mmCIF file of C-alpha atoms in Angstrom:
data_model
loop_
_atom_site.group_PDB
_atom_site.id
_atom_site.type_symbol
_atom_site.label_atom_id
_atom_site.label_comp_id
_atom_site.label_asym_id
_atom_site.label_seq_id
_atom_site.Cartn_x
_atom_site.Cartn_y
_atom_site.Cartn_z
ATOM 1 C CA UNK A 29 -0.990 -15.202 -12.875
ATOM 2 C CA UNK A 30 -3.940 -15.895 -10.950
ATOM 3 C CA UNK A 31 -4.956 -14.024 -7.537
ATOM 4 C CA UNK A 32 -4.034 -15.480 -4.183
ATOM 5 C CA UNK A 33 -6.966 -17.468 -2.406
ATOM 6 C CA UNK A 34 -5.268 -18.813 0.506
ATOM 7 C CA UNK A 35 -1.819 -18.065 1.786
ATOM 8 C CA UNK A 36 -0.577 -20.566 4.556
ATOM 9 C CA UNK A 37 2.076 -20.015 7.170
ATOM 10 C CA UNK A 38 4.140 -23.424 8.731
ATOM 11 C CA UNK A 39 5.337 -23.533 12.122
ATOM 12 C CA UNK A 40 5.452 -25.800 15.096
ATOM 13 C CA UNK A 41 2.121 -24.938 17.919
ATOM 14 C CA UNK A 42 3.144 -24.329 21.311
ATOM 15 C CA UNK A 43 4.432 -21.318 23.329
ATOM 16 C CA UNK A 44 7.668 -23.538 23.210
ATOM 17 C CA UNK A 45 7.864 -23.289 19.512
ATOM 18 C CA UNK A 46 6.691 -19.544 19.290
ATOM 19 C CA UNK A 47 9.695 -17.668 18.840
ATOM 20 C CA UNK A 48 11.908 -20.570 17.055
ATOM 21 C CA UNK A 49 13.263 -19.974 13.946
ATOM 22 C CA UNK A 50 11.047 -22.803 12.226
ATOM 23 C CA UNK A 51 8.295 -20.128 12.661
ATOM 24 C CA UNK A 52 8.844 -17.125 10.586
ATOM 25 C CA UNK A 53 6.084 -18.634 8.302
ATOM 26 C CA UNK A 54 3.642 -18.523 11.243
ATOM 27 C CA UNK A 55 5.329 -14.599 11.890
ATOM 28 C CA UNK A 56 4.532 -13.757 8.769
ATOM 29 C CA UNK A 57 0.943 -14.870 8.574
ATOM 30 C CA UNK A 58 0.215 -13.556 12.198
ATOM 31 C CA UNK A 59 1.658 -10.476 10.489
ATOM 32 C CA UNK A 60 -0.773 -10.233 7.728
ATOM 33 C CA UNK A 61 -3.459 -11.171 10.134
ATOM 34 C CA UNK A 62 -2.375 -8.361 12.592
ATOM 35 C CA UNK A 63 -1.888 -5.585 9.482
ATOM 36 C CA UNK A 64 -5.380 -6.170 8.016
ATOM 37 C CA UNK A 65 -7.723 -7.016 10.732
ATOM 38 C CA UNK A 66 -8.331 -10.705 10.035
ATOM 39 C CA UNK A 67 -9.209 -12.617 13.176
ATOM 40 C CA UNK A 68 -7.607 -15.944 13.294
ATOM 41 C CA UNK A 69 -10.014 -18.858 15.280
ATOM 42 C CA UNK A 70 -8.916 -22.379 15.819
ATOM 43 C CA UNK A 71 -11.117 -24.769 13.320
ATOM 44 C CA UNK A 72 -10.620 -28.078 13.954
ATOM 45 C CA UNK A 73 -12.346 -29.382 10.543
ATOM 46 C CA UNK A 74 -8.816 -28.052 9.332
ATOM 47 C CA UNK A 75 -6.376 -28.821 12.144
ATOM 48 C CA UNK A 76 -5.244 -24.704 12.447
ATOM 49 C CA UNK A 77 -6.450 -21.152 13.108
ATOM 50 C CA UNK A 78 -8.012 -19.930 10.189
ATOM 51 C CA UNK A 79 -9.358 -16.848 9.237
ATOM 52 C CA UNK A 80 -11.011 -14.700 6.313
ATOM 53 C CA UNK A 81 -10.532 -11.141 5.150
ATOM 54 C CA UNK A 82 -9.810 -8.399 2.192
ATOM 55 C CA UNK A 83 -6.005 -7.892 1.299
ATOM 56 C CA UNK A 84 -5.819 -5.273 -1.408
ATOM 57 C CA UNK A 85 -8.919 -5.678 -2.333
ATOM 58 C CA UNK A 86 -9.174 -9.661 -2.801
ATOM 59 C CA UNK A 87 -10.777 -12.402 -0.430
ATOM 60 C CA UNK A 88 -8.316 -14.113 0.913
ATOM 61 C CA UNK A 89 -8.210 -17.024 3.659
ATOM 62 C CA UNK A 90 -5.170 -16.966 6.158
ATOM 63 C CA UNK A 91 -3.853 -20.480 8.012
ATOM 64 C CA UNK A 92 -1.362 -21.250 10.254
ATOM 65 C CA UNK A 93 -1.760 -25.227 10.549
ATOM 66 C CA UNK A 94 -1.292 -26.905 14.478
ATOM 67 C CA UNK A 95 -0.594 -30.202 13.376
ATOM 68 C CA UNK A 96 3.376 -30.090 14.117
ATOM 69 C CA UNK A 97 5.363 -29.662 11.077
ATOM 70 C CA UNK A 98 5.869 -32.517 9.852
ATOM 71 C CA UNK A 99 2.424 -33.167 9.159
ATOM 72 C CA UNK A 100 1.581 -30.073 7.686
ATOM 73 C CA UNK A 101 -0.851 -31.394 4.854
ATOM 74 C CA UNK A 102 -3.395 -33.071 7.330
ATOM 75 C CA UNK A 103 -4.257 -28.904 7.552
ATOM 76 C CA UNK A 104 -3.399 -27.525 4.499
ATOM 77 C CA UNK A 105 -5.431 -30.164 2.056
ATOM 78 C CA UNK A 106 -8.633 -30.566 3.841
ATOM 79 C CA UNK A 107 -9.407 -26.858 3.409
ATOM 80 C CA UNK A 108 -7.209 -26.716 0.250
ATOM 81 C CA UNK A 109 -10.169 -29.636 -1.163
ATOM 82 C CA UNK A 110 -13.475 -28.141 0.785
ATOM 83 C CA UNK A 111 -12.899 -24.545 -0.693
ATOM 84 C CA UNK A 112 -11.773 -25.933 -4.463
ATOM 85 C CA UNK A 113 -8.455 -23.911 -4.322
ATOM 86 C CA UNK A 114 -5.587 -24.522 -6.985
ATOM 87 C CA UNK A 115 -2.529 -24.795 -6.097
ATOM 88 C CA UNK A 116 -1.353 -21.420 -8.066
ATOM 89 C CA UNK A 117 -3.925 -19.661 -6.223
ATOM 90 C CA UNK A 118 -1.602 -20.237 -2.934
ATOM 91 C CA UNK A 119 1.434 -18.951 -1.172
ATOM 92 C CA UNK A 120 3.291 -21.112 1.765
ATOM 93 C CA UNK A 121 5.188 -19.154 3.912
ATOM 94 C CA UNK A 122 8.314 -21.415 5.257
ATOM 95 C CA UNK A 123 11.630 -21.113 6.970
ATOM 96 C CA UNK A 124 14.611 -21.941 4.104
ATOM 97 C CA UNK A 125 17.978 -23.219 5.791
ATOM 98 C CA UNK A 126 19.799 -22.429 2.301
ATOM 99 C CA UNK A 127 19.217 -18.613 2.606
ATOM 100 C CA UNK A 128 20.905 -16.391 4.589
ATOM 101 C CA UNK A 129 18.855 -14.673 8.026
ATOM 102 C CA UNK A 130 18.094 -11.598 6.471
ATOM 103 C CA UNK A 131 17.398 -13.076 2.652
ATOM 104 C CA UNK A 132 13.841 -14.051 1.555
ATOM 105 C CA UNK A 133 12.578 -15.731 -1.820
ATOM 106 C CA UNK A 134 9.392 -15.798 -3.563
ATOM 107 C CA UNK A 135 9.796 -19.213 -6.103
ATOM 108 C CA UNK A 136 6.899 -20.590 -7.288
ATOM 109 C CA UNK A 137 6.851 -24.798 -8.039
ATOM 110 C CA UNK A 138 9.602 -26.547 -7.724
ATOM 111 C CA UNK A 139 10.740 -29.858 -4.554
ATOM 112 C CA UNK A 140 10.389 -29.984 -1.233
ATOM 113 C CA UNK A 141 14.007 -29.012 -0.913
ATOM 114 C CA UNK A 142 14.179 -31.235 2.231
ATOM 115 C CA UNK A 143 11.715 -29.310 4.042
ATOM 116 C CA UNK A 144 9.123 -31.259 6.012
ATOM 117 C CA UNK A 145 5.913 -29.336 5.987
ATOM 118 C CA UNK A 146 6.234 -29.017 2.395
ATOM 119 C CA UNK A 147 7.302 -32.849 1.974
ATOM 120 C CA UNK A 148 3.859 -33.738 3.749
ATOM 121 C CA UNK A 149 2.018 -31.054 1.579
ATOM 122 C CA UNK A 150 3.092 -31.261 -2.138
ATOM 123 C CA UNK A 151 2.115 -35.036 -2.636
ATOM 124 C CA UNK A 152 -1.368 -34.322 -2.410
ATOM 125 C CA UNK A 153 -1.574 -30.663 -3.858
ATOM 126 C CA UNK A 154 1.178 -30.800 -6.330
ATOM 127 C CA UNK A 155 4.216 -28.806 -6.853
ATOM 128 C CA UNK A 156 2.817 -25.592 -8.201
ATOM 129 C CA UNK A 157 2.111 -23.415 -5.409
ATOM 130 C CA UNK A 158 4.011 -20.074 -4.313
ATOM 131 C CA UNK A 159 6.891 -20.479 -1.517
ATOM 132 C CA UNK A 160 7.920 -17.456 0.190
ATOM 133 C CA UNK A 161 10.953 -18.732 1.196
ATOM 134 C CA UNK A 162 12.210 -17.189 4.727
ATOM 135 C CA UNK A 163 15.880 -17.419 5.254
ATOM 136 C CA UNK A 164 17.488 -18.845 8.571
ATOM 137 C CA UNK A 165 20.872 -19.687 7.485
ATOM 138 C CA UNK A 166 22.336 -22.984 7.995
ATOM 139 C CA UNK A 167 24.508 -23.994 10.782
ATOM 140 C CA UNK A 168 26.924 -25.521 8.791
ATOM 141 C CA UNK A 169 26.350 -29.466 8.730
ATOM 142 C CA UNK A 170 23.347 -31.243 8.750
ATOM 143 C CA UNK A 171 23.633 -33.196 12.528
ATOM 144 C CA UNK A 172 22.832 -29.578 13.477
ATOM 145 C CA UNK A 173 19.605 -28.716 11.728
ATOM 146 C CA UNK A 174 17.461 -29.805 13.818
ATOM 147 C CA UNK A 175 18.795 -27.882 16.870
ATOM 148 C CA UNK A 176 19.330 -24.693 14.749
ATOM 149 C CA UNK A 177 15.497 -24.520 13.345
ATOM 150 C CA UNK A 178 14.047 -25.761 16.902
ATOM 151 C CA UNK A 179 16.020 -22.682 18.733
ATOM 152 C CA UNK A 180 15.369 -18.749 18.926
ATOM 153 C CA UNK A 181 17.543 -16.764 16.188
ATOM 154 C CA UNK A 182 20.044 -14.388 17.452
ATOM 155 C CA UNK A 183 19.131 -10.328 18.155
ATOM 156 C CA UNK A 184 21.241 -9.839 14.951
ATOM 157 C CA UNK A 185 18.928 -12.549 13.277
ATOM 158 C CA UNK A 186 16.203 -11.833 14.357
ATOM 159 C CA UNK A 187 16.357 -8.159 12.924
ATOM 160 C CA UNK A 188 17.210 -9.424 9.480
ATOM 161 C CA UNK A 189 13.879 -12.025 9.707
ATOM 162 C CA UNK A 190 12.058 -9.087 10.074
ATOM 163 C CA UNK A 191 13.103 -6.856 7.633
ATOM 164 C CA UNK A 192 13.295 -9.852 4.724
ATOM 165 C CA UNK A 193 9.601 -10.091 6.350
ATOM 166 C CA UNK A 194 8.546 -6.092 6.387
ATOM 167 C CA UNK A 195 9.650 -6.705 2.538
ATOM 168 C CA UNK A 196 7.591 -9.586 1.800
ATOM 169 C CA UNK A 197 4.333 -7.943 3.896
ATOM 170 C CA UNK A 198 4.711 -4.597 1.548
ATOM 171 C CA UNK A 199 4.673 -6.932 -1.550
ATOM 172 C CA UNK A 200 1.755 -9.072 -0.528
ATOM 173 C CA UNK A 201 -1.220 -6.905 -2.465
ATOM 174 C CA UNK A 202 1.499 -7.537 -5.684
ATOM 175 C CA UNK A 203 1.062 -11.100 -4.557
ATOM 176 C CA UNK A 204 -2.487 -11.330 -4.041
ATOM 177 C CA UNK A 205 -3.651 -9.796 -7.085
ATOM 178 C CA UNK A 206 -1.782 -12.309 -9.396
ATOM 179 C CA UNK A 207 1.200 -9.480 -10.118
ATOM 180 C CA UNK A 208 3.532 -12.897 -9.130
ATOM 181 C CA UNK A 209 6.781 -11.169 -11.307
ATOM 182 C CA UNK A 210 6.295 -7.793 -9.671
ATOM 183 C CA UNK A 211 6.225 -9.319 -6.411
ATOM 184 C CA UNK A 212 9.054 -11.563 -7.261
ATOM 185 C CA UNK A 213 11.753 -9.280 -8.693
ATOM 186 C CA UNK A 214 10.668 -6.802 -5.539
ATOM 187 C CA UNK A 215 11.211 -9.535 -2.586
ATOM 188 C CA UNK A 216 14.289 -11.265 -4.365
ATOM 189 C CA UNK A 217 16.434 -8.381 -4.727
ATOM 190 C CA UNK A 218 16.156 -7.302 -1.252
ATOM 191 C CA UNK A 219 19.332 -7.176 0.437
ATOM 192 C CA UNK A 220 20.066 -5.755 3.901
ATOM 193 C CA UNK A 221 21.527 -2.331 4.065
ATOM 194 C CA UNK A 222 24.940 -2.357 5.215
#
């Protein structure tokens, strides 16, 4: 598989939003930013904070769009276009209702799966980018979603979004350097100790 170029993180802007669980994908990617000094700057040609740095060795550009969700692509395919990026070359980070708090997924193509950031995203990029797929758990019928991803996670939860998370940041120079099956079988066998 090809190297990483860009890997994106979705989340909601907003102090209000910050700590909800349809974040983790902005955790993660403030994560990376945090573990290998890449600044992150608001650039409005791409709606987000951006930035640019070396992850195991590879150049790789960092975004975290501020568009709102649910218009995640008006970010994510400007810069996508301007830089000439495939869409194998990139990894979305995203909450995932159908896995547990605690679970995480690497997948790599496939739909939307109902999510809106990657609804607005995948029409204009195609299907074939990497989804780290950060689990939230469902609150058990839909007329709740909305509540459940626009509130904090429990202490309990939020533990488990961090460890599926610490899994997924140990993987990423696996993930950057095209090693997409290493990287996979690693972050989708973790399970939470006991």
């Amino acid at each position: 598989m090809r190297p990483l170029k860009l890997i994106v993180g979705l989340g909601n802007p907003g102090a209000q939003y910050a700590l909800t669980r349809h974040n983790t994908g902005f955790w993660f990617v403030a994560r990376l930013a945090q573990d290998y000094g890449i600044e992150l700057t608001a650039d409005k040609k791409f709606h987000g904070l951006t930035g640019r740095g070396q992850i195991a060795g590879q150049d790789v550009r960092l975004l975290m769009p501020n568009t709102f969700m649910n218009k995640s692509g008006q970010s994510v395919v400007p810069l996508v276009n301007f830089y000439g990026i495939d869409n194998d070359e990139i990894l979305i980070a995203h909450d995932e209702l159908d896995i547990d708090a605690g679970s995480i997924k690497l997948k790599t193509g496939g739909g939307h799966g109902g999510h809106n950031g990657l609804r607005d995203i995948a029409p204009h990029i195609g299907n074939n980018f990497h989804r780290l797929r950060i689990g939230i758990g469902h609150p058990g019928h839909k007329s709740k979603v909305s509540a459940h991803v626009l509130s904090k996670p429990s202490a309990d939860e939020q533990t488990a979004i961090e460890a599926a998370l610490d899994v997924a940041a140990d993987n990423i120079g696996l993930l950057v350097k095209g090693d997409i099956e290493k990287a996979r079988n690693q972050i989708n066998s973790f399970k939470l100790p006991d």
